[in-house]
Amino acid sequence: MIRLFQKLDELAVISSELEVNSEQQQMLIIDTSSFTTKFIESLSEAKAFIINNSKSNLLTIDGRPKSLQNILEIYTSEVVEKGVKAASGGHMGYIPGGGLYTAAIGDYIAAVTNEYAGVHYASPGAVTIENEIINWLKQILNFPEDSAGNLTSGGSIANLIAIVAARDKYKVKNEAVQKHVVYLSSQTHHSIYKGLKIAGLEDVLIRVLKTNHKGQIDIEELQNSISNDKSSNLIPFLIVASAGTTDTGTIDPLFEIGLIANTENIWYHIDAAYGGFFILVEEKKHLFRGISLADSINIDPHKGLFIPYGLGAVLIKDKRIALKSFNSNANYMQDAIHENIDAISPADISPELSKHFRGLRLWLPLQYHGIEPFKACLEEKLILTKIIRLNLVQRGFCVGPEPELTVTYFWYSYNNVNDDEFNKKLLENILQDGSIFLSSTLINDKFVIRIAILSFRTKLKTVQKCLEMIDLSLIKTKKFFD
Ligand SMILES: *Cc1c(COP(=O)(O)O)cnc(C)c1O
């Protein structure tokens, strides 16, 4: 025994390193906060994209302790100064968001208090915060109060949860899989395909619907496909519509699709990962008419509410279905189960048990700022999108159709040069410049350059910088082909 106590004394000295004392805490925070403040200050001047694939072993774990200063230096050279600067307002590729500082404060507090947000019994407060966010989402998306929801790590998992619920409601399993039909469009996000695959629905029949010139699902084709499939003894079970496609920011005719889905008894999922929060903007509300007809909806706060990556959400109208798919018990959970209250726990609507208390990173900013700055920011992005398009047209660029939201695309036609070749080179030059980050996509097999304006840090000044960069890159590209 004595030897064990001696050993414990020895171990205690070493392991006590893990509980930093209050003085060290202050020091760490001061150093971290001066690092983050400098980082944020640098954003307006810094490049939004840095091509740097240089390999180094600085990030390798060698098991030896280092100073925070040293760690931050390594972080700066190996992480911050490589690739897309997602925190920058100059991130106008893919779907940006920015990353609110106050959300980081929420994360910090969530991590220090380490609330167990998986089950209500363990942290009724944390779970209530998560549920209050779900309630707020129900309210803005016109979902009934008794629907269920979950805060996920992002839109892909949110889509997966909805797909699993739909699968289980329609009992799509075993041989039946090959008789069930999913309806989506060429603009549907690839995470839906991934979700179907993960959910064991790889062999389901998929109808990729035609879209009109705006990229919206063609209602007539949807109706015809369903009728044809039914008359061939197939079972239509899932329609996926988009409220803001990733390529063009298009919103499908949600109401018309909803009527068909409800009449035909088909699960109606709306992927609003990108576009959903534009429902907060008065002049855009009408585009979301019919959203309440959905059985499930996916919306990403790490896009439209500018929260740092790692926060999506799913709502499922029929609470019983969601619980049936995800609720699971175990002996070691018996205290939690016997709690006998009807507050839903996140673990009941998700594959996760222990989880990051991710609600706080949204709850805190919403409480701290109130909702108005969020709305103003979204409205601002809509105007900036109009401005950049006007300017591109003035410069002789071709632009895609007027978007409903804040994703748009453009290309340049130059003399006899093949359009795709020219615009690929143009993007290459844009990325080389890197002051603003843009990405590309294919629209009807044509290579186009995409602009996505959603970061809360993207301002008129950023848009002007973007146009200057495009001007310079265009000159360079023309020279290349002359
Ligand atoms: C971003 C996006 C997704 C995927 O969401 P993640 O948060 O990246 O997993 C799904 N659908 C649409 C429409 C999106 O824009």
PDB file of C-alpha atoms in Angstrom, residues 70 174 408:
ATOM      1  CA  ASN A  70       5.563  28.488 -29.830  1.00  0.00           C
ATOM      2  CA  ASN A 174     -34.132  -5.195 -47.767  1.00  0.00           C
ATOM      3  CA  THR A 408     -24.198  33.908 -58.686  1.00  0.00           C
TER       4      THR A 408
END
